[in-house]
Amino acid sequence: MRYTAATGTRTWDTVTEVCHVTKYFDQIQPVSLLRRERRRIYALNDVSFSLQRGEFAAYAGPNGAGKSTTFKLLCGMLRPQQGSVRLFGMDPGARRIDVMRRTGVLFGGRNELWWDHPVRASFEWKKAVWDIDEATYARVCGEMRELLDLGELWNSFARELSLGQRMRANLALTLLHDPELVLLDEPTLGLDVLAKRQMIDFLKRVNREKQVTLLVTSHDMDDLTEMANRILLINEGRLAFDGDYDQLIRMAGDNRIVKLRVRGGAPVLPGAQYAGSEEGRHIYRYDAGVTGVQEIFSAIAAVPGVEDVELGHEAIERVIARLYSSWKEKA
Amino acid sequence: MAGKLRAYVRLLALYGRMDLNWMLQDSVTVIIILISETLQNLSSMAGVLLLAVRFGGVGSLSADEVLFMLGFYELASGLCFMLFGNFNVMHISRRLGRGQLDHMLIQPRPLLLQLATEGFMPFTGCHGLIIGVILTWIALARLELALTPGWFLLLAYYVVIHMALQIAQTALYGASALWRPVACEEISTMILDLNQQLGKFPLAGLQGWLMAALHTVLPVGLLAYLPALALLRGLGKGIGLTLPLAVASVFMAAAIICMKKGLKHYEIYSCNRYKDMGHRN
């Protein structure tokens, strides 16, 4: 039995292992008419993480944080300057073909369907190129057609599909060879509420029922926290957070929101901080770890003319945005 | 080896079937494309042929010999187009410059096998080959040449040299798109256009240094002019057989080296550009 160096777990269980990876790009930038300056940009700086079989991990970060670079490293398209990347215990750069037989990849905003052919033709194409046996093809095709509602699209030309339909077909195509690891870059980008719901439910089901390991990026943190049971936050090339949703909330501070509708101007609420007003409601923010809910209720009760009260968690988007800003300030 | 050959044939059959499906499903578009490309092929030859007919030949070549040369060019380039013309395989700088190499790298197949099969278009890409065969046949009938098995073997040799030169050049210059994706996106197209324009021109009568350059550095003379001379009049082994093979080998080797270097560069820098335009269209 082989064990991985970084985590000490069996390689069979470790689907992906990124070990102290550094990836930088050297750029030559014009600083004046005649002068050029060489600048080194770190896309990833000493990043380590591993994914176990059956994990569903979200990979998030602001634009330019290094998400796409990580995906390209995992697919063997890029090589790191330092560190190592292993998929199923193999170097994806050296053993691209073996790795790709077991991995499904869908890059954001890209299309794997054959444009001028019916959707069916793209599936038949993949069957031949990936050498998928008849039984697997029939089984997975049947599942995908049912779960992703592809029946009506099956004979339509890819160019005639809407964005949501195209994403569904692309996702089904990505999963056609029954991959053990699926890398999805922005799978919910541009989808409407219904299509997004369908996509998220499908991914959760695939992860649960087939034990497929999923690594998903998205700009929509609400989607990611709903889908994934592990969140990897990357910022300026460094892994800034690796844990579950509750740990993330604890790290960012358990911020809660109070929305008050009162007659007159915004009152002072002891223990909470006024954050602004919108649509006749005054919004306050407080840290539940510092101020207890009892104190907040007492403070609200002391305010005269309260018409309505709403309590809730701070949106995850805001939590992440605040984290990004604080990291930027520290840097 | 047998496994590789089986995979090659299987993929070739797949892309051939896809080409047939496209032709049957989108017949109107296919007919319009075929007519326009046939007209383009014929018009690109018309100038040289009309000049040859008007003046009773060009340089030392008679009008019928010029017709044979044009027919040979169409035949060889038509076969090349039929085998590698689809999905910008021959216009490789487009795929590299548009960042579409990633689509190939996620397929569990060697890159070379993908490139060798993806461009196959036996139904919608055979018009050049058909025109070439017809023109060559007409020219041969008029020239009343004695055709032997050896002659056909020589014809096949020059067709292979022609294809090797076209592919090597498009790959050699196209590899630059791995370093400069935007600037070099269309470089393969420029090379193929240049070959089409100069390769169909009878070079007889040009100065010696220019003739040498056009048979080595910019080997347009090896695409149709020298093969026509060798097939119609016979040339010595050195010029007729060894020179084309040597030049094609040098270009092939250079293309392989540059592509390998370009792919190494791609592993470090990737492509910061992506355009889906033309991808799988």
Coordinates of C-alpha atoms in Angstrom, one line a residue:
Chain A
M1 CA 0.0 0.0 0.0
R2 CA 1.4 3.4 -0.9
Y3 CA 0.9 6.5 1.2
T4 CA 1.1 10.1 0.1
A5 CA 3.9 12.2 1.5
A6 CA 1.9 15.2 2.5
T7 CA -1.2 13.7 4.2
G8 CA -0.1 10.2 5.0
T9 CA -3.3 8.8 3.6
R10 CA -3.5 5.9 1.2
T11 CA -3.1 7.0 -2.5
W12 CA -6.3 5.1 -3.3
D13 CA -8.2 7.5 -1.1
T14 CA -6.3 10.6 -2.2
V15 CA -7.6 11.6 -5.5
T16 CA -5.8 14.9 -5.8
E17 CA -2.7 16.0 -4.0
V18 CA -1.2 19.5 -4.5
C19 CA 2.0 19.7 -2.5
H20 CA 3.8 23.0 -1.9
V21 CA 3.1 24.2 -5.5
T22 CA 4.5 27.5 -6.7
K23 CA 3.6 28.7 -10.1
Y24 CA 4.7 32.1 -11.3
F25 CA 4.7 33.9 -14.6
D26 CA 7.4 36.4 -15.7
Q27 CA 6.1 39.4 -17.5
I28 CA 7.9 42.1 -19.3
Q29 CA 6.0 45.4 -18.8
P30 CA 6.7 48.7 -20.5
V31 CA 7.3 51.4 -17.9
S32 CA 8.2 54.1 -20.4
L33 CA 8.8 54.5 -24.1
L34 CA 12.1 52.7 -24.0
R35 CA 12.3 51.0 -20.7
R36 CA 11.0 47.6 -20.0
E37 CA 10.7 46.0 -16.6
R38 CA 10.6 42.3 -15.8
R39 CA 7.9 41.5 -13.2
R40 CA 7.2 38.1 -11.6
I41 CA 3.6 37.4 -10.8
Y42 CA 2.8 34.5 -8.5
A43 CA -0.3 32.7 -9.5
L44 CA 0.2 30.1 -6.8
N45 CA 2.6 30.5 -3.9
D46 CA 3.4 27.4 -1.8
V47 CA -0.1 26.0 -2.1
S48 CA -0.9 22.5 -0.6
F49 CA -4.1 20.7 -0.3
S50 CA -5.5 17.2 -1.1
L51 CA -8.9 15.9 -2.0
Q52 CA -10.1 12.6 -0.8
R53 CA -12.4 10.3 -2.7
G54 CA -16.0 11.5 -2.6
E55 CA -15.2 15.0 -1.4
F56 CA -17.1 18.0 -2.8
A57 CA -14.9 21.0 -2.5
A58 CA -15.4 24.6 -3.5
Y59 CA -12.5 26.5 -4.8
A60 CA -13.1 30.2 -4.6
G61 CA -11.2 33.4 -4.8
P62 CA -11.3 36.8 -6.4
N63 CA -10.5 37.4 -10.1
G64 CA -6.8 36.6 -10.7
A65 CA -6.4 34.7 -7.5
G66 CA -5.1 31.5 -9.3
K67 CA -8.2 29.4 -9.7
S68 CA -7.8 28.7 -13.4
T69 CA -4.0 28.1 -13.0
T70 CA -4.8 25.5 -10.4
F71 CA -7.2 23.7 -12.8
K72 CA -4.6 23.8 -15.6
L73 CA -2.0 22.4 -13.2
L74 CA -4.3 19.6 -12.2
C75 CA -4.9 18.7 -15.9
G76 CA -1.2 18.7 -16.7
M77 CA -1.5 21.7 -19.1
L78 CA 0.8 23.7 -16.9
R79 CA 3.8 22.6 -14.9
P80 CA 4.7 24.1 -11.5
Q81 CA 8.1 25.7 -10.9
Q82 CA 8.1 24.2 -7.5
G83 CA 6.2 21.5 -5.7
S84 CA 4.3 18.6 -7.2
V85 CA 0.8 17.8 -8.4
R86 CA -0.6 14.2 -8.2
L87 CA -3.9 12.9 -9.5
F88 CA -4.6 9.3 -8.5
G89 CA -0.9 9.2 -7.5
M90 CA 0.2 10.2 -11.1
D91 CA 1.9 13.2 -12.4
P92 CA -0.7 14.7 -14.8
G93 CA 1.9 16.3 -17.0
A94 CA 3.8 13.1 -17.6
R95 CA 0.7 10.8 -17.6
R96 CA -1.9 13.0 -19.1
I97 CA -3.7 10.3 -21.0
D98 CA -4.1 8.0 -18.0
V99 CA -5.2 10.9 -15.8
M100 CA -7.7 12.2 -18.3
R101 CA -9.4 8.8 -18.6
R102 CA -10.4 9.2 -15.0
T103 CA -11.0 12.9 -14.9
G104 CA -13.8 15.1 -16.2
V105 CA -13.0 18.7 -16.9
L106 CA -15.2 21.6 -17.9
F107 CA -13.6 25.0 -18.2
G108 CA -15.7 28.1 -17.6
G109 CA -17.3 29.6 -20.6
R110 CA -16.1 26.9 -22.9
N111 CA -18.0 24.5 -25.0
E112 CA -17.2 20.8 -25.5
L113 CA -20.1 20.1 -27.8
W114 CA -19.7 19.9 -31.6
W115 CA -21.4 23.1 -32.7
D116 CA -22.8 22.1 -36.0
H117 CA -24.0 18.6 -34.9
P118 CA -26.9 17.4 -32.8
V119 CA -26.1 16.9 -29.1
R120 CA -26.3 13.1 -29.7
A121 CA -23.3 13.3 -32.0
S122 CA -21.1 14.9 -29.3
F123 CA -21.9 12.0 -27.0
E124 CA -21.2 9.4 -29.8
W125 CA -17.9 11.3 -30.5
K126 CA -16.9 11.1 -26.8
K127 CA -17.7 7.4 -26.7
A128 CA -15.3 6.7 -29.5
V129 CA -12.5 9.1 -28.4
W130 CA -12.6 8.0 -24.7
D131 CA -13.1 4.3 -25.7
I132 CA -16.2 4.0 -23.5
D133 CA -17.7 0.5 -23.6
E134 CA -21.2 0.0 -24.8
A135 CA -22.7 -0.9 -21.4
T136 CA -21.2 2.1 -19.6
Y137 CA -22.3 4.4 -22.4
A138 CA -25.9 3.1 -22.4
R139 CA -26.1 3.3 -18.6
V140 CA -24.5 6.8 -18.1
C141 CA -26.3 8.2 -21.1
G142 CA -29.6 7.0 -19.7
E143 CA -28.9 8.5 -16.3
M144 CA -27.8 11.8 -17.7
R145 CA -30.8 12.1 -20.0
E146 CA -33.1 11.5 -17.1
L147 CA -31.3 13.6 -14.4
L148 CA -30.4 16.5 -16.6
D149 CA -33.6 16.4 -18.7
L150 CA -31.7 16.0 -22.0
G151 CA -34.3 14.0 -23.8
E152 CA -35.8 17.0 -25.6
L153 CA -32.3 18.3 -26.6
W154 CA -30.9 15.0 -27.8
N155 CA -31.5 15.7 -31.5
S156 CA -31.1 19.5 -31.4
F157 CA -28.1 21.1 -32.9
A158 CA -25.7 22.4 -30.2
R159 CA -25.8 25.9 -31.8
E160 CA -29.5 26.0 -31.2
L161 CA -29.4 25.4 -27.5
S162 CA -29.9 28.1 -24.8
L163 CA -27.1 28.8 -22.4
G164 CA -28.7 26.7 -19.7
Q165 CA -29.4 23.8 -22.0
R166 CA -25.8 24.0 -23.3
M167 CA -24.4 23.9 -19.8
R168 CA -26.6 20.9 -19.0
A169 CA -25.4 19.0 -22.1
N170 CA -21.8 20.0 -21.5
L171 CA -22.0 18.7 -17.9
A172 CA -23.5 15.4 -19.0
L173 CA -20.8 15.1 -21.6
T174 CA -18.1 15.8 -18.9
L175 CA -19.5 12.9 -16.8
L176 CA -20.1 10.5 -19.7
H177 CA -16.9 8.4 -19.1
D178 CA -17.8 7.9 -15.4
P179 CA -14.9 10.0 -14.1
E180 CA -13.7 9.6 -10.5
L181 CA -12.7 13.3 -10.3
V182 CA -14.6 16.2 -11.8
L183 CA -13.2 19.7 -12.2
L184 CA -15.8 22.3 -12.9
D185 CA -14.9 25.9 -13.5
E186 CA -17.9 28.2 -13.1
P187 CA -20.6 25.6 -13.9
T188 CA -23.4 28.0 -12.8
L189 CA -22.2 31.0 -14.7
G190 CA -25.0 32.8 -16.5
L191 CA -27.7 30.3 -15.5
D192 CA -31.2 31.4 -14.4
V193 CA -32.5 30.4 -11.0
L194 CA -34.2 27.2 -12.2
A195 CA -31.3 26.0 -14.3
K196 CA -28.9 26.8 -11.4
R197 CA -31.1 24.8 -9.0
Q198 CA -31.2 21.9 -11.4
M199 CA -27.4 22.0 -11.8
I200 CA -26.7 22.2 -8.0
D201 CA -29.1 19.3 -7.2
F202 CA -27.6 17.2 -9.9
L203 CA -24.0 17.7 -8.8
K204 CA -24.9 17.0 -5.2
R205 CA -26.6 13.8 -6.3
V206 CA -23.7 12.7 -8.4
N207 CA -21.3 13.3 -5.5
R208 CA -23.6 11.4 -3.0
E209 CA -24.5 8.5 -5.1
K210 CA -21.4 7.8 -7.2
Q211 CA -18.8 9.0 -4.7
V212 CA -17.3 11.3 -7.4
T213 CA -14.8 13.8 -6.1
L214 CA -15.8 17.3 -7.2
L215 CA -13.8 20.5 -7.2
V216 CA -15.9 23.4 -8.3
T217 CA -15.1 27.1 -8.8
S218 CA -17.7 29.8 -8.8
H219 CA -18.0 33.5 -8.2
D220 CA -21.3 32.8 -6.5
M221 CA -20.4 32.0 -2.9
D222 CA -24.0 31.1 -2.0
D223 CA -23.9 28.4 -4.6
L224 CA -20.6 27.1 -3.5
T225 CA -21.5 26.9 0.2
E226 CA -24.7 25.2 -0.7
M227 CA -23.0 22.6 -2.9
A228 CA -19.7 21.9 -1.2
N229 CA -18.8 20.5 2.2
R230 CA -15.4 22.0 2.1
I231 CA -14.3 25.4 1.0
L232 CA -10.8 26.3 -0.2
L233 CA -10.3 30.1 -0.5
I234 CA -7.4 31.3 -2.5
N235 CA -6.1 34.8 -2.4
E236 CA -3.2 36.3 -4.3
G237 CA -1.8 32.8 -5.0
R238 CA -2.0 31.6 -1.4
L239 CA -4.4 29.2 0.2
A240 CA -6.1 31.6 2.7
F241 CA -8.6 29.2 4.1
D242 CA -9.3 25.5 4.0
G243 CA -12.3 24.2 6.0
D244 CA -16.0 23.9 6.2
Y245 CA -18.7 26.6 6.2
D246 CA -18.9 26.8 10.0
Q247 CA -15.2 27.3 10.3
L248 CA -15.3 30.0 7.7
I249 CA -18.0 31.8 9.6
R250 CA -16.0 31.5 12.8
M251 CA -12.9 32.8 11.1
A252 CA -14.7 35.8 9.5
G253 CA -16.6 36.5 12.7
D254 CA -20.2 35.4 13.2
N255 CA -21.8 38.5 11.8
R256 CA -25.6 38.8 12.1
I257 CA -27.9 41.4 10.6
V258 CA -30.8 43.2 12.3
K259 CA -33.2 45.1 10.1
L260 CA -35.5 47.5 11.9
R261 CA -38.5 49.4 10.5
V262 CA -39.2 52.3 12.9
R263 CA -41.0 55.6 12.8
G264 CA -38.4 58.3 12.3
G265 CA -34.7 58.2 11.9
A266 CA -32.3 55.3 12.6
P267 CA -32.0 54.8 16.4
V268 CA -28.8 53.8 18.2
L269 CA -28.8 50.1 19.0
P270 CA -26.3 49.2 21.8
G271 CA -24.1 46.3 20.8
A272 CA -24.8 46.6 17.1
Q273 CA -23.3 48.8 14.4
Y274 CA -25.5 50.9 12.1
A275 CA -24.7 49.8 8.5
G276 CA -27.1 51.8 6.4
S277 CA -30.8 52.1 5.4
E278 CA -32.7 50.8 2.5
E279 CA -36.4 50.7 1.6
G280 CA -37.4 52.3 4.9
R281 CA -35.5 49.8 7.0
H282 CA -32.4 50.5 9.1
I283 CA -29.7 47.8 8.9
Y284 CA -27.4 46.9 11.8
R285 CA -24.6 44.5 12.0
Y286 CA -23.4 42.7 15.2
D287 CA -21.0 39.9 16.0
A288 CA -22.9 37.1 17.7
G289 CA -19.7 36.0 19.4
V290 CA -19.4 39.3 21.2
T291 CA -23.1 40.4 21.7
G292 CA -25.6 37.9 22.8
V293 CA -29.0 37.7 21.2
Q294 CA -30.6 38.5 24.6
E295 CA -28.8 41.9 24.6
I296 CA -29.9 42.6 21.0
F297 CA -33.6 41.8 21.9
S298 CA -33.3 44.1 24.9
A299 CA -31.9 46.9 22.8
I300 CA -34.6 46.5 20.2
A301 CA -37.3 46.5 23.0
A302 CA -36.0 49.8 24.2
V303 CA -36.5 51.5 20.8
P304 CA -39.8 53.4 20.6
G305 CA -42.0 53.0 17.5
V306 CA -40.7 49.7 16.2
E307 CA -43.0 48.4 13.3
D308 CA -41.0 45.4 12.1
V309 CA -37.9 43.4 13.0
E310 CA -35.9 41.0 10.9
L311 CA -32.9 39.0 12.2
G312 CA -30.6 37.0 10.0
H313 CA -27.0 35.9 9.1
E314 CA -24.9 38.1 7.0
A315 CA -24.9 37.0 3.4
I316 CA -21.9 34.7 2.7
E317 CA -21.0 36.9 -0.3
R318 CA -20.4 39.8 2.1
V319 CA -18.5 37.6 4.5
I320 CA -16.1 36.6 1.7
A321 CA -15.9 40.1 0.4
R322 CA -14.9 41.4 3.8
L323 CA -12.3 38.7 4.1
Y324 CA -10.8 39.6 0.7
S325 CA -10.7 43.3 1.7
S326 CA -9.0 42.5 5.0
W327 CA -6.4 40.3 3.3
K328 CA -5.8 43.1 0.8
E329 CA -5.3 45.6 3.6
K330 CA -2.9 43.3 5.4
A331 CA -0.9 42.8 2.2
Chain B
M1 CA 1.6 -0.8 -33.0
A2 CA -1.6 -2.7 -34.0
G3 CA -3.4 -0.9 -31.2
K4 CA -2.3 2.5 -32.5
L5 CA -3.3 1.6 -36.0
R6 CA -6.7 0.4 -34.8
A7 CA -7.2 3.7 -32.9
Y8 CA -6.2 5.7 -35.9
V9 CA -8.6 3.8 -38.2
R10 CA -11.4 4.0 -35.6
L11 CA -11.0 7.8 -35.2
L12 CA -10.7 8.3 -38.9
A13 CA -14.0 6.5 -39.4
L14 CA -15.6 8.5 -36.6
Y15 CA -14.6 11.9 -38.2
G16 CA -15.6 10.6 -41.6
R17 CA -19.0 9.6 -40.3
M18 CA -19.4 13.0 -38.6
D19 CA -18.5 14.7 -41.9
L20 CA -21.2 12.6 -43.7
N21 CA -23.7 13.5 -41.0
W22 CA -23.0 17.1 -41.4
M23 CA -23.4 16.9 -45.2
L24 CA -26.7 15.2 -44.9
Q25 CA -28.1 17.3 -42.1
D26 CA -27.0 20.7 -43.3
S27 CA -27.1 20.1 -47.1
V28 CA -27.8 23.6 -48.2
T29 CA -24.8 25.1 -46.3
V30 CA -22.6 22.3 -47.5
I31 CA -23.6 22.8 -51.2
I32 CA -22.9 26.6 -50.9
I33 CA -19.5 25.9 -49.3
L34 CA -18.6 23.3 -52.0
I35 CA -19.6 25.6 -54.9
S36 CA -17.7 28.6 -53.5
E37 CA -14.6 26.6 -52.7
T38 CA -14.6 24.9 -56.2
L39 CA -15.0 28.3 -57.8
Q40 CA -12.1 29.6 -55.7
N41 CA -9.9 26.7 -56.7
L42 CA -10.6 27.1 -60.4
S43 CA -10.2 30.9 -60.4
S44 CA -6.9 30.6 -58.6
M45 CA -5.6 28.5 -61.6
A46 CA -7.4 30.5 -64.3
G47 CA -4.8 33.3 -64.6
V48 CA -1.8 30.9 -65.1
L49 CA -3.8 28.7 -67.5
L50 CA -5.1 31.5 -69.6
L51 CA -1.6 33.0 -70.0
A52 CA -0.2 29.6 -70.9
V53 CA -3.0 29.1 -73.5
R54 CA -2.6 32.6 -74.9
F55 CA 1.2 32.4 -75.3
G56 CA 1.5 28.7 -76.1
G57 CA 3.0 27.9 -72.7
V58 CA 5.0 29.6 -69.9
G59 CA 8.8 29.4 -70.0
S60 CA 9.8 26.0 -71.2
L61 CA 6.4 24.4 -70.3
S62 CA 3.8 24.0 -72.9
A63 CA 0.1 24.8 -72.2
D64 CA -0.7 21.1 -71.6
E65 CA 2.2 20.7 -69.3
V66 CA 1.1 23.8 -67.3
L67 CA -2.4 22.2 -67.1
F68 CA -0.8 19.0 -65.8
M69 CA 1.2 21.0 -63.2
L70 CA -2.0 22.8 -62.1
G71 CA -3.8 19.5 -62.0
F72 CA -1.1 17.9 -59.9
Y73 CA -1.1 20.8 -57.4
E74 CA -4.9 20.5 -57.0
L75 CA -4.7 16.7 -56.7
A76 CA -2.0 16.8 -54.0
S77 CA -3.3 19.8 -52.1
G78 CA -6.9 18.4 -52.4
L79 CA -5.8 15.2 -50.8
C80 CA -4.1 17.1 -48.1
F81 CA -7.2 19.2 -47.5
M82 CA -9.4 16.1 -47.4
L83 CA -7.2 14.4 -44.8
F84 CA -6.4 17.5 -42.6
G85 CA -8.6 20.3 -43.7
N86 CA -11.4 20.2 -41.1
F87 CA -11.6 22.1 -37.8
N88 CA -8.5 24.2 -38.5
V89 CA -6.1 21.3 -38.2
M90 CA -4.1 22.6 -41.2
H91 CA -4.6 26.1 -40.0
I92 CA -3.0 25.0 -36.8
S93 CA -2.0 28.5 -35.7
R94 CA -5.7 29.4 -35.3
R95 CA -6.2 26.6 -32.8
L96 CA -3.0 27.4 -30.9
G97 CA -3.5 31.2 -31.0
R98 CA -7.1 31.0 -29.9
G99 CA -6.1 28.9 -26.8
Q100 CA -8.0 25.9 -28.1
L101 CA -5.2 23.5 -27.4
D102 CA -6.7 22.9 -23.9
H103 CA -9.6 21.1 -25.6
M104 CA -7.2 18.6 -27.0
L105 CA -5.2 18.2 -23.8
I106 CA -8.2 16.9 -21.9
Q107 CA -8.8 14.1 -24.4
P108 CA -7.1 10.8 -23.4
R109 CA -5.4 10.5 -26.8
P110 CA -1.9 11.5 -28.0
L111 CA -1.9 15.0 -29.6
L112 CA -0.4 13.6 -32.8
L113 CA -3.2 11.1 -33.2
Q114 CA -5.8 13.8 -32.7
L115 CA -4.2 16.0 -35.3
A116 CA -3.9 13.1 -37.7
T117 CA -7.6 12.3 -37.6
E118 CA -9.6 15.3 -36.6
G119 CA -9.2 17.1 -39.9
F120 CA -10.5 14.2 -42.0
M121 CA -13.4 15.3 -44.3
P122 CA -13.9 12.7 -47.0
F123 CA -17.3 14.0 -48.2
T124 CA -17.3 17.8 -47.8
G125 CA -13.5 18.2 -48.5
C126 CA -13.0 16.1 -51.5
H127 CA -13.8 18.7 -54.2
G128 CA -10.1 19.8 -54.6
L129 CA -9.0 16.2 -55.1
I130 CA -11.8 15.6 -57.7
I131 CA -10.8 18.7 -59.6
G132 CA -7.2 17.7 -59.4
V133 CA -7.8 14.2 -60.7
I134 CA -10.0 15.5 -63.6
L135 CA -7.4 18.2 -64.7
T136 CA -4.5 15.8 -64.4
W137 CA -6.4 13.2 -66.4
I138 CA -7.3 15.7 -69.2
A139 CA -3.7 16.9 -69.3
L140 CA -2.3 13.4 -69.5
A141 CA -4.8 12.5 -72.3
R142 CA -3.6 15.6 -74.3
L143 CA 0.1 14.9 -73.6
E144 CA -0.3 11.2 -74.6
L145 CA 2.2 10.1 -72.0
A146 CA 2.9 6.4 -71.5
L147 CA 1.8 5.6 -68.0
T148 CA 3.5 2.8 -66.2
P149 CA 3.3 1.4 -62.6
G150 CA 6.6 3.2 -61.9
W151 CA 5.2 6.5 -63.1
F152 CA 2.3 6.1 -60.7
L153 CA 4.7 5.3 -57.9
L154 CA 6.6 8.5 -58.7
L155 CA 3.3 10.4 -58.7
A156 CA 2.5 9.0 -55.2
Y157 CA 6.0 10.0 -54.1
Y158 CA 5.5 13.6 -55.1
V159 CA 2.1 13.8 -53.6
V160 CA 3.5 12.6 -50.3
I161 CA 6.4 15.2 -50.6
H162 CA 3.8 17.9 -51.4
M163 CA 1.7 17.0 -48.3
A164 CA 4.7 16.8 -46.1
L165 CA 5.9 20.2 -47.2
Q166 CA 2.5 21.8 -46.7
I167 CA 2.0 20.3 -43.2
A168 CA 5.6 20.9 -42.1
Q169 CA 5.4 24.6 -43.1
T170 CA 2.0 25.2 -41.5
A171 CA 3.2 23.5 -38.3
L172 CA 6.7 25.2 -38.4
Y173 CA 5.3 28.8 -38.7
G174 CA 2.1 28.0 -36.8
A175 CA 4.1 27.0 -33.7
S176 CA 4.9 30.7 -33.3
A177 CA 1.3 31.1 -32.1
L178 CA 2.4 29.2 -28.9
W179 CA 4.6 32.2 -28.1
R180 CA 2.6 35.0 -29.6
P181 CA -1.1 33.9 -29.8
V182 CA -2.6 37.2 -31.1
A183 CA 0.1 38.2 -33.6
C184 CA 0.5 34.7 -35.1
E185 CA -3.1 33.4 -35.1
E186 CA -3.4 33.6 -38.9
I187 CA 0.2 32.7 -39.8
S188 CA -0.7 29.2 -41.0
T189 CA -3.3 30.6 -43.3
M190 CA -0.8 33.1 -44.7
I191 CA 1.7 30.2 -45.5
L192 CA -1.0 28.1 -47.1
D193 CA -2.2 31.0 -49.2
L194 CA 1.4 31.8 -50.2
N195 CA 1.9 28.2 -51.3
Q196 CA -1.3 28.2 -53.2
Q197 CA -0.4 31.4 -55.1
L198 CA 3.3 30.7 -55.8
G199 CA 3.1 26.9 -56.0
K200 CA 0.8 27.0 -59.0
F201 CA 3.2 29.3 -60.9
P202 CA 5.6 27.7 -63.5
L203 CA 9.0 28.8 -62.4
A204 CA 10.8 28.1 -65.7
G205 CA 13.0 31.0 -66.8
L206 CA 13.7 32.5 -63.4
Q207 CA 17.3 33.4 -62.4
G208 CA 19.3 30.6 -60.8
W209 CA 19.6 32.0 -57.3
L210 CA 15.8 32.7 -57.2
M211 CA 15.1 29.2 -58.5
A212 CA 17.4 27.8 -55.8
A213 CA 15.7 29.8 -53.1
L214 CA 12.2 28.7 -54.3
H215 CA 13.3 25.1 -54.1
T216 CA 14.9 25.2 -50.7
V217 CA 14.2 28.2 -48.3
L218 CA 10.7 28.8 -49.6
P219 CA 10.1 25.5 -51.3
V220 CA 7.1 26.4 -53.5
G221 CA 8.9 24.9 -56.5
L222 CA 8.7 21.5 -54.9
L223 CA 4.9 21.6 -54.6
A224 CA 4.0 21.2 -58.3
Y225 CA 6.7 22.7 -60.7
L226 CA 9.5 20.2 -60.0
P227 CA 7.1 17.2 -59.7
A228 CA 5.6 18.2 -63.0
L229 CA 9.0 18.3 -64.7
A230 CA 10.0 15.0 -63.2
L231 CA 6.8 13.3 -64.1
L232 CA 6.6 14.6 -67.6
R233 CA 10.2 14.9 -68.7
G234 CA 12.2 13.0 -66.1
L235 CA 14.8 14.5 -63.9
G236 CA 18.0 13.1 -62.5
K237 CA 17.9 11.3 -59.1
G238 CA 19.7 14.1 -57.3
I239 CA 17.3 16.9 -58.3
G240 CA 14.3 14.8 -59.0
L241 CA 14.2 12.5 -55.9
T242 CA 16.8 13.4 -53.3
L243 CA 16.3 17.2 -53.2
P244 CA 12.5 17.1 -52.5
L245 CA 13.0 14.4 -49.9
A246 CA 15.9 16.3 -48.2
V247 CA 14.0 19.6 -48.1
A248 CA 10.8 18.0 -46.9
S249 CA 12.8 16.2 -44.1
V250 CA 14.5 19.4 -43.0
F251 CA 11.2 21.2 -42.8
M252 CA 9.6 18.3 -41.0
A253 CA 12.4 18.1 -38.5
A254 CA 12.3 21.9 -37.9
A255 CA 8.5 21.8 -37.5
I256 CA 8.8 19.0 -34.8
I257 CA 11.5 20.8 -33.0
C258 CA 9.6 24.1 -33.0
M259 CA 6.3 22.5 -31.9
K260 CA 8.1 20.6 -29.1
K261 CA 9.7 23.9 -27.9
G262 CA 6.4 25.7 -28.2
L263 CA 4.6 23.1 -26.2
K264 CA 7.3 23.3 -23.5
H265 CA 6.7 27.1 -23.5
Y266 CA 3.0 26.4 -23.2
E267 CA 3.5 24.2 -20.2
I268 CA 5.1 27.2 -18.5
Y269 CA 2.9 30.1 -19.7
S270 CA -0.2 28.4 -21.1
C271 CA -2.3 30.8 -23.3
N272 CA -3.9 33.7 -21.6
R273 CA -6.4 34.0 -24.5
Y274 CA -9.4 32.0 -25.4
K275 CA -11.7 32.4 -28.4
D276 CA -14.4 29.9 -29.1
M277 CA -14.7 31.2 -32.7
G278 CA -14.2 28.4 -35.1
H279 CA -13.9 25.8 -32.3
R280 CA -15.7 22.7 -33.5
N281 CA -17.7 24.7 -36.0

